[in-house]
Structure formats: C-alpha cells, structure tokens
Tab-separated table of C-alpha atoms in Angstrom:
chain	number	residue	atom	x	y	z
G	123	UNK	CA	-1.529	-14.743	-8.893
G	124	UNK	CA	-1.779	-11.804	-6.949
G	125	UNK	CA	-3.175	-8.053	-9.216
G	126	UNK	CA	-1.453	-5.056	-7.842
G	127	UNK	CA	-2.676	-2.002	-9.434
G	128	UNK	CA	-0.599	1.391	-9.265
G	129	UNK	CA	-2.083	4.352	-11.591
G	130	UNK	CA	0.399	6.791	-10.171
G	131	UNK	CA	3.781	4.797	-9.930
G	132	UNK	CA	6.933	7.136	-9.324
G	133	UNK	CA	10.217	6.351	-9.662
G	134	UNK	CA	11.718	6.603	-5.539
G	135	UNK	CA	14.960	8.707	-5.111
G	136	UNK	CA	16.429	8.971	-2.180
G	137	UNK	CA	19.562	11.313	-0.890
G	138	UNK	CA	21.357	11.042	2.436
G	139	UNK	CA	22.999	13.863	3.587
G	140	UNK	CA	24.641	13.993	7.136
G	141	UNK	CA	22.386	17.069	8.577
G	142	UNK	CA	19.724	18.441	6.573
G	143	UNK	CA	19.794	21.719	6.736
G	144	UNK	CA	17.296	24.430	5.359
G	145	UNK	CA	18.118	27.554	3.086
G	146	UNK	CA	21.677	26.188	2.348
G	147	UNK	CA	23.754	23.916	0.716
G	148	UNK	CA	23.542	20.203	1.700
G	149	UNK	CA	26.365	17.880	0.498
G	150	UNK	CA	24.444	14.308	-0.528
G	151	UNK	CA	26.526	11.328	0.538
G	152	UNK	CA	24.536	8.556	-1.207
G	153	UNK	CA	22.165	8.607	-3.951
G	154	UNK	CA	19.581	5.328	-4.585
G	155	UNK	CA	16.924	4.960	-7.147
G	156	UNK	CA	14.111	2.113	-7.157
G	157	UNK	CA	10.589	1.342	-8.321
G	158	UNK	CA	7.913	2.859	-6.624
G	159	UNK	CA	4.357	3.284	-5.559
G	160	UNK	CA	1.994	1.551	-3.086
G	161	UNK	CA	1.287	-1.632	-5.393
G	162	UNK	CA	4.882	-2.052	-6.329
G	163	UNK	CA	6.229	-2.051	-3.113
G	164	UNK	CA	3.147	-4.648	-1.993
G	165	UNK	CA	4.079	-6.824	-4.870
G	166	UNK	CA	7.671	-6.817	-3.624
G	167	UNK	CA	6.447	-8.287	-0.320
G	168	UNK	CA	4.207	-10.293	-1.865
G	169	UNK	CA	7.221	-12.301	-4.259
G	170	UNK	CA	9.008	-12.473	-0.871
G	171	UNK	CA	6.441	-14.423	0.953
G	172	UNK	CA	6.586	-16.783	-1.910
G	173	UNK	CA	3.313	-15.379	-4.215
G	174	UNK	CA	3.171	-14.640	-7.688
G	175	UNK	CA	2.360	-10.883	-8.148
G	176	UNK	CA	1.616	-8.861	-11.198
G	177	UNK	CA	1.752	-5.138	-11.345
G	178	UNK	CA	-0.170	-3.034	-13.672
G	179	UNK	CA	-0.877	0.752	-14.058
G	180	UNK	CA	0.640	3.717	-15.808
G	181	UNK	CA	4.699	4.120	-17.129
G	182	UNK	CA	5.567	6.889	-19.582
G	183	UNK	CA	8.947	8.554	-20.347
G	184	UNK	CA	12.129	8.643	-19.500
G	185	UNK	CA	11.237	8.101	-15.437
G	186	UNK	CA	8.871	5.572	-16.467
G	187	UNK	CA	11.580	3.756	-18.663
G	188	UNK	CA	13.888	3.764	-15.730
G	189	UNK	CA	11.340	2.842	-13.125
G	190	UNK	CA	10.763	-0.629	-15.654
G	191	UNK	CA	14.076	-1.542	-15.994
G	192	UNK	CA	14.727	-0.896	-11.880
G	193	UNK	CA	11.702	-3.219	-11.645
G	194	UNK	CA	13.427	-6.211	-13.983
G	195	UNK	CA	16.732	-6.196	-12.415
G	196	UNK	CA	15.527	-6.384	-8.946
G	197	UNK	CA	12.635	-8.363	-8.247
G	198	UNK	CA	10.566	-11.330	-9.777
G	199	UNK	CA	6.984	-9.104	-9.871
G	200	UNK	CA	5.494	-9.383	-13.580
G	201	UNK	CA	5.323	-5.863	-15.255
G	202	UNK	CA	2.233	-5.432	-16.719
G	203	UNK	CA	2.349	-1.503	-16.373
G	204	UNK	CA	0.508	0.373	-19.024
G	205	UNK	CA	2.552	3.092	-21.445
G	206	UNK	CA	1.366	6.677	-21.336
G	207	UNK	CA	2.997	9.613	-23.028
G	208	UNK	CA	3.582	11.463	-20.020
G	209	UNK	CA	6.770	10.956	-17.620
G	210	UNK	CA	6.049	8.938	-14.528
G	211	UNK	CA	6.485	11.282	-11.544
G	212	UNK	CA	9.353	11.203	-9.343
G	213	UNK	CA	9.390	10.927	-5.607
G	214	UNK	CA	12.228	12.431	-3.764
G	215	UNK	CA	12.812	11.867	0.020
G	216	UNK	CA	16.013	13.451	1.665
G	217	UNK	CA	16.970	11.521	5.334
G	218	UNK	CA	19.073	13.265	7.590
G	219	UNK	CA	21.398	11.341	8.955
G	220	UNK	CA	22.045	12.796	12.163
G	221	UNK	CA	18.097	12.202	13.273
G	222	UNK	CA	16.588	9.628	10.964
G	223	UNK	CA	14.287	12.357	10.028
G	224	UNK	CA	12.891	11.932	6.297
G	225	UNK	CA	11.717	15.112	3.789
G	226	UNK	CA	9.857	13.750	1.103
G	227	UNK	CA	9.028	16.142	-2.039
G	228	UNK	CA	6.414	13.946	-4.268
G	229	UNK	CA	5.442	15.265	-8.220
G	230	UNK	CA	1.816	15.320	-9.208
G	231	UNK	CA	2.197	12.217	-11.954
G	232	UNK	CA	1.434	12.401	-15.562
G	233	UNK	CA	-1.658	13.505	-16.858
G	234	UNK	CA	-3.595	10.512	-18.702
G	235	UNK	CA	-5.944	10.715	-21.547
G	236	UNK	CA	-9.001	8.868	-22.300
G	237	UNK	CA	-7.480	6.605	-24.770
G	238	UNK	CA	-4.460	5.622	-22.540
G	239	UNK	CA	-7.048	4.639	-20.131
G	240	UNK	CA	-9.485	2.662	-21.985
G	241	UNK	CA	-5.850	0.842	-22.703
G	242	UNK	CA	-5.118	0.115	-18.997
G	243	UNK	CA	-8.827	-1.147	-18.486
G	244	UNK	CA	-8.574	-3.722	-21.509
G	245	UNK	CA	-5.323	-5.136	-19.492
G	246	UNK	CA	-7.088	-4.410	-15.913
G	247	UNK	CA	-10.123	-6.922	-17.077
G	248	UNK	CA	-7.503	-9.430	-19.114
G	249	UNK	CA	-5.552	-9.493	-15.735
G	250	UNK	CA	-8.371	-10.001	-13.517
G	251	UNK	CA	-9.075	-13.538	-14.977
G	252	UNK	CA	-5.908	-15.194	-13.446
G	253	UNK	CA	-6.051	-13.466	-10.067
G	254	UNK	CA	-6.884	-14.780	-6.855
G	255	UNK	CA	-7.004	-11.378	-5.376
G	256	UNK	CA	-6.391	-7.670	-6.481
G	257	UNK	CA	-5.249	-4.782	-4.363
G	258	UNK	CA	-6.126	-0.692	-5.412
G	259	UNK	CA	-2.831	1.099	-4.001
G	260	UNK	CA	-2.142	5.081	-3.737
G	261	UNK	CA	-2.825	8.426	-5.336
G	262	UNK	CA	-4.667	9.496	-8.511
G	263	UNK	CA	-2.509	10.645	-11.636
G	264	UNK	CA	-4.207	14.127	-13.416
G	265	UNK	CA	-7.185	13.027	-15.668
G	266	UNK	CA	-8.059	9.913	-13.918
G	267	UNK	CA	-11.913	10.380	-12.693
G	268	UNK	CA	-11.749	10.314	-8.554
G	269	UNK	CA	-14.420	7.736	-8.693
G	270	UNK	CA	-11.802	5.863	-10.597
G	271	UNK	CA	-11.173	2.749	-7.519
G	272	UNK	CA	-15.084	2.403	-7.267
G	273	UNK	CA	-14.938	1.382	-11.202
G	274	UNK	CA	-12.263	-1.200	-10.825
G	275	UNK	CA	-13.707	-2.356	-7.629
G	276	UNK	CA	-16.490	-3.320	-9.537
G	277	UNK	CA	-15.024	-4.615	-12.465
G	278	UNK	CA	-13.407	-7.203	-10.132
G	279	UNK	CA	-16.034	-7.789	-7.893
G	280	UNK	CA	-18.277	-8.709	-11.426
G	281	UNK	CA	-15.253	-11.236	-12.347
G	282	UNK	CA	-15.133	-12.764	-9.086
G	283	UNK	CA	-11.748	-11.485	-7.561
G	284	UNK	CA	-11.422	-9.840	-3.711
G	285	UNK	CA	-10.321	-6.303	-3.421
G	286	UNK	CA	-8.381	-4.199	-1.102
G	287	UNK	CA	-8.929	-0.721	-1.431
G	288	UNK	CA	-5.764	1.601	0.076
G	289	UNK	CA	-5.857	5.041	-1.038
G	290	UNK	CA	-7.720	8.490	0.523
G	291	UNK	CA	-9.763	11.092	0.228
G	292	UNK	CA	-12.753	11.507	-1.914
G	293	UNK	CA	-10.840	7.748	-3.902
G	294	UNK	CA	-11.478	6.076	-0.195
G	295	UNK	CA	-14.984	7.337	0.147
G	296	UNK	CA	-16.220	6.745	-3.468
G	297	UNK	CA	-14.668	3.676	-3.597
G	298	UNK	CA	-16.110	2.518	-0.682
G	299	UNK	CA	-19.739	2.689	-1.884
G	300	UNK	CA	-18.360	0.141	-4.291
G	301	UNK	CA	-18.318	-2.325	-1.479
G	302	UNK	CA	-14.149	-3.465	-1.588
G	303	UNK	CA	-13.811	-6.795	0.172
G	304	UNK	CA	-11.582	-5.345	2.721
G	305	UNK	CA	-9.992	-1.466	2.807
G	306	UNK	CA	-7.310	-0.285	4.837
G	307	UNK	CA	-6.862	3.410	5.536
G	308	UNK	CA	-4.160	4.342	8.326
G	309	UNK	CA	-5.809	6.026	11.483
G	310	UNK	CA	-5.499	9.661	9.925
G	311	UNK	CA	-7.620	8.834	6.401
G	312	UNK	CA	-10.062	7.023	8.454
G	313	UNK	CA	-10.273	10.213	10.950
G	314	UNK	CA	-10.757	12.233	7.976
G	315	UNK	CA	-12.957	9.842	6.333
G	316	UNK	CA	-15.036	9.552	8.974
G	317	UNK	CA	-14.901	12.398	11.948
G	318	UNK	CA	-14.006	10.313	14.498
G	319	UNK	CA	-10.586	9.764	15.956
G	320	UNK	CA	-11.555	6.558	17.748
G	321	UNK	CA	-10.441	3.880	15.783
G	322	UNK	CA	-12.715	1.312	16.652
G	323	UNK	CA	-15.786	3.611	15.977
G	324	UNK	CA	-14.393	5.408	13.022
G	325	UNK	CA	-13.613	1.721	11.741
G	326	UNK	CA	-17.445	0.546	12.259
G	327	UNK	CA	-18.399	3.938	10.480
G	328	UNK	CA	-16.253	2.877	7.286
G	329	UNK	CA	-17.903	-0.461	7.180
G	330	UNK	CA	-21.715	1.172	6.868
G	331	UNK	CA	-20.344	2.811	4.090
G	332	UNK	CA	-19.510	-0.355	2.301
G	333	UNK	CA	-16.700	-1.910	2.911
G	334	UNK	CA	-17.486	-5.910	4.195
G	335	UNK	CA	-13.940	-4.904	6.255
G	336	UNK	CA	-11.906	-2.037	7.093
G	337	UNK	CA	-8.333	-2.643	8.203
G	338	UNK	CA	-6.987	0.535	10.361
G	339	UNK	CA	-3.470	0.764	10.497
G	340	UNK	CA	-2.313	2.390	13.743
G	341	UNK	CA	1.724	2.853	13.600
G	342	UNK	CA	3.459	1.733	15.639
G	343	UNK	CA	0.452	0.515	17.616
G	344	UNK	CA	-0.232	-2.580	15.229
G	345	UNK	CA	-3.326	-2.458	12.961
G	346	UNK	CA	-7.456	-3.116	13.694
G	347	UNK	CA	-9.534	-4.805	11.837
G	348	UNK	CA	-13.237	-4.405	12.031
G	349	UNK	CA	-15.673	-7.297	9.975
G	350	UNK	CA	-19.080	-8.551	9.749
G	351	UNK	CA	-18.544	-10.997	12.482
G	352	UNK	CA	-16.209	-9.347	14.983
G	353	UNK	CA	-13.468	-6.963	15.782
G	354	UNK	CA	-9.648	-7.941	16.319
G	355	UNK	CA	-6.593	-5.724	17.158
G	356	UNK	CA	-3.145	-6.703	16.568
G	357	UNK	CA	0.003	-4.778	18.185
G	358	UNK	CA	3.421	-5.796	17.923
G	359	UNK	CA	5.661	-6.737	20.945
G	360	UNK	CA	7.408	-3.852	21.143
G	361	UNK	CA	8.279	-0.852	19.223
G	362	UNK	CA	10.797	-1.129	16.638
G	363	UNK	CA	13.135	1.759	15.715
G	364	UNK	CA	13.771	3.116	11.696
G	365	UNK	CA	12.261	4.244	9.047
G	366	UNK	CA	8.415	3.662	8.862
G	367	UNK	CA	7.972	4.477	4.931
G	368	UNK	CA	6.626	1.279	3.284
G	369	UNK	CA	4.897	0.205	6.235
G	370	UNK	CA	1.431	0.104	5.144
G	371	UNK	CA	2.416	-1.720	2.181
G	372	UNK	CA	3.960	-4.456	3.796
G	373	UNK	CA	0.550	-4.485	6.169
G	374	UNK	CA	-1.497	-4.677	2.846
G	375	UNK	CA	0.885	-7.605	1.343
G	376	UNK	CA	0.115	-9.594	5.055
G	377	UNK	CA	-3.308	-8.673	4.549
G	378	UNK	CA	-3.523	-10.328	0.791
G	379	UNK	CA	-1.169	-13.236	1.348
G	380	UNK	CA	-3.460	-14.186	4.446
G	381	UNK	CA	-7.043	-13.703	2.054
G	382	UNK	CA	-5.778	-15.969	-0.620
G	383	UNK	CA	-4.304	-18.855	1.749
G	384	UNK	CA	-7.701	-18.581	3.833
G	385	UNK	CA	-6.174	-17.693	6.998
G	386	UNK	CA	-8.463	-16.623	9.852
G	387	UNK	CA	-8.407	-13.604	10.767
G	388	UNK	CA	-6.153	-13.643	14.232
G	389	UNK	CA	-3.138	-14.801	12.112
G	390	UNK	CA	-3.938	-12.562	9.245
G	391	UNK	CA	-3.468	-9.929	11.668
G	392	UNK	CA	-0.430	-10.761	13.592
G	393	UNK	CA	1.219	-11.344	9.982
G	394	UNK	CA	0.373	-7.622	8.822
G	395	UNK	CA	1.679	-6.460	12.285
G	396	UNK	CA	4.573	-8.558	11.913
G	397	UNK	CA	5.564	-7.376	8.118
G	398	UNK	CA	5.075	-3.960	9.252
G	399	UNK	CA	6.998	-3.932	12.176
G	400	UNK	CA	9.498	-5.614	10.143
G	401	UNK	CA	9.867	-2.783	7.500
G	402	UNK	CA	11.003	-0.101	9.644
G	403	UNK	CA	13.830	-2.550	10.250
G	404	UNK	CA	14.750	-2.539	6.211
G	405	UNK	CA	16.289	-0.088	4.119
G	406	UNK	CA	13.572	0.734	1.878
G	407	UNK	CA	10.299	0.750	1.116
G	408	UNK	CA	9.001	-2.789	-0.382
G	409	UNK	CA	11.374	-4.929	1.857
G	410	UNK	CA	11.202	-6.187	5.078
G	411	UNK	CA	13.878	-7.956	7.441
G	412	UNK	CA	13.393	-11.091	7.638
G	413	UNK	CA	14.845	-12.099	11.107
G	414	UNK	CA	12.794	-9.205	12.320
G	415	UNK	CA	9.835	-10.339	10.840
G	416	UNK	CA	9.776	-14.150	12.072
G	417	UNK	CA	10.859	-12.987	15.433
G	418	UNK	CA	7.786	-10.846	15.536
G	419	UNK	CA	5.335	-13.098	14.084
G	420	UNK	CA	4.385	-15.453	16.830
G	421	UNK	CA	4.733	-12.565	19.287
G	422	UNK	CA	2.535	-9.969	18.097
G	423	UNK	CA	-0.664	-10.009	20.552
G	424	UNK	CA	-4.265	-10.237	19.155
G	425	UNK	CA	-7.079	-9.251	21.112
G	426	UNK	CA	-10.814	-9.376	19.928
G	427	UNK	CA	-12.864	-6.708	20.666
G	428	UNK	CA	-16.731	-6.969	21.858
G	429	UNK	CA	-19.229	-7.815	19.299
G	430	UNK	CA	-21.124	-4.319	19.007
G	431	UNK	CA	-25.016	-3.901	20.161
C-alpha cells in the first residue's frame, strides 16, 4: 500500500455564488462539503489509478467527525487518521461564477499536544511496515515542531520506505536535510526556498540540500524533475481551462504510482503532467477526468535537459 500522511486535514467547503462581490451580500447557489488536505486528495488519485492508499494524521471534533464519515461514503482510501481533541480546521473557498475566479479563506488547524502526537507516531511507524511508499503532504497544525517532516522522513527512510516530501517553508527546508527520496515544491516554494526563479537552477539548488530528487511543478507549464543522473521536463499538449486547485496533488499521486511500479522517469513524468492537466478538468480537488487524462497521457512532451558540468 501506499502511506499518505496529512497532520493538518480540513474539512473542504465550497460556495458558488453567481458574482462575488465584496462588502455586500452574496446569495450562495450551491453548497458542497468533502474531505480534505494534500494527502487525502493524493490518496483519492491514488485508489483511482487502481493502488491501495492509507491515510493517517490528525481528526478531532465535530469537523473532524464529518470530514471521516465524508471520507467512508465516498472513496475506498483506509482511514487511519489519528483523534485529537481539537476540531479539524475548515477550508472555505467561494468561486464566482461569472469568472471562475476562486477565494479561499483556510483556518489555522487544531492545536496538538505532546501526547496526541506520540499517538500518531506509534500508528506512523505501525503503518510504515506495509508501505511501499509514503508521501508528507501540506501545512503544519499549532504545536507540531516545524522540523516535524524531517522526523518522519527519517523514521521511514530507517524502515525502508521512499518519501515524497510536499509542503513549504522552513517544513521544505528542514525536511530536506533529511534527505526525502524525491520532493516536489511548485515553482514559487522552490523560488522562496532557494532565491532563484529559474527552475532548473533553483531545482539543482534543492537537490544539494538533500533531496536525491526535486520535482518542480510549473502550472500550467507541466512539471521538472531534476535527479542524480539527469534532468527531464514534462509539459502538457496544450493548456487546459478550470479550476487548478488539487493539481499538485494529482502530480504527487503520478509521481508515487510511477515510484512503486518502477517506471522510468520519462513516463513518470508525462503521467504527473497528465493527472494534473486532468484535474483542472474535474470538479474538485482529489479527482481527475478521466477522458482528459488518457487523452493527455501519450501526448504530453518530455524533454531531457543537459547533464550539468
């Protein structure tokens, strides 16, 4: 099986209201609730492409509650989320229908004590000895230690398991000195990370501080991916119109799927790109559309980039 981990899961609301518009009243047309977080909309992707994915992390109150039984009724990932006494956070994004523009408000997440997290590690380490790969996904939740996704990243690198690292910040760069099998920051954490806005460079940068690979995801421009043995971009076709939220995620389930069936890199790549591209087709974040997705795949164009002096 596939390990997703998400310590700061939130419980995705979305309105729709035909024009958003500022200081006023805005009549909401539709209303949708659904499990969320980086890892849990991976592990969506990932039971679509036909893998067996278990999430873990943090659930507490009444969101939390909600979030869980979302999660049952809807998909086939294993819940192996952690209880805490705080409420998992809520995210709340508002789309205007008349421009396909999206406002997202997101809550901080529930503040987690030492002895909730000693909890999650026990299941963290009991997890890690049935997976074939694990993947660190998103933002910290108040009182988890920001050098929190180097400690896991070692706990699974001691059992033997492959890690992708996707998060930012001061969680990228400490967890980087970890040494993750792969991590995959989108062009603006890597630009921050590093101080370049090159992606190629900035993507070299991130691998001298640990990571054996850094996977740059570059919108609508496909993704890069920069290892010990060469350099490969990926873009798609063309450009594909919607909503990009989930995105990433679907790159990072592409990413995972292609690790654990040994893929080489070239088609690793073109079936990130492809999963991506097919995202902004779907309604929300953790699916993709599939037509759109194996129309893409064999046409997304991978070039490899010059071995550096």
């Amino acid at each position: 099986m596939i390990l997703t981990v998400t310590l700061n899961a939130a419980l995705d609301i979305t309105y729709r209201v035909p024009r958003l518009q500022p200081h006023s009243t805005n009549r909401v047309t539709e209303v949708s609730e659904r499990p969320g977080g980086k890892g849990l909309n991976v592990a969506r992707v990932l039971t679509a492409l036909g893998h067996r994915a278990v999430a873990t992390g943090f659930a507490g109150g009444g969101t939390g509650d909600a979030l869980r039984s979302l999660l049952a009724q809807e998909t086939s990932v294993t819940d192996a989320l952690v209880p805490v006494g705080g409420a998992t956070r809520r995210t709340v994004a508002v789309v205007d229908e008349s421009t396909g523009d999206t406002t997202q408000l997101n809550e901080p997440g529930p503040a987690v004590t030492p002895a909730e997290w000693d909890a999650f590690m026990s299941t963290y380490r009991e997890l890690l000895a049935d997976a074939r790969a694990v993947a660190l996904c998103g933002s910290l939740p108040p009182g988890v230690p920001v050098d929190v996704y180097a400690r896991l990243t070692r706990a699974a690198r001691t059992a033997g398991v492959p890690v992708l690292l996707d998060t930012s910040g001061e969680p990228l760069r400490r967890g980087l000195a970890a040494r993750p099998d792969l991590a995959k920051p989108n062009a603006d954490e890597l630009a921050a990370l590093t101080g370049s806005t090159e992606p190629l460079r900035a993507a070299r940068d991130a691998r001298r501080r640990g990571a054996h690979t850094v996977a740059a995801s570059l919108g609508a421009d496909g993704m890069l991916v920069v290892t010990a043995d060469g350099a490969w971009q990926a873009a798609p076709p063309r450009r594909i119109a919607g909503n990009p939220t989930g995105a990433g995620d679907s790159a990072v389930a592409g990413l995972l799927s292609g690790l654990v069936e040994d893929l080489p890199w070239p088609a690793r790549l073109a079936r990130a790109v492809a999963l991506s591209a097919a995202t902004v087709r779907a309604p929300a974040a953790g699916e993709f559309d599939r037509d759109t997705y194996e129309e893409l795949l064999g046409r997304v164009t991978v070039t490899e980039h010059p071995v550096a002096a």
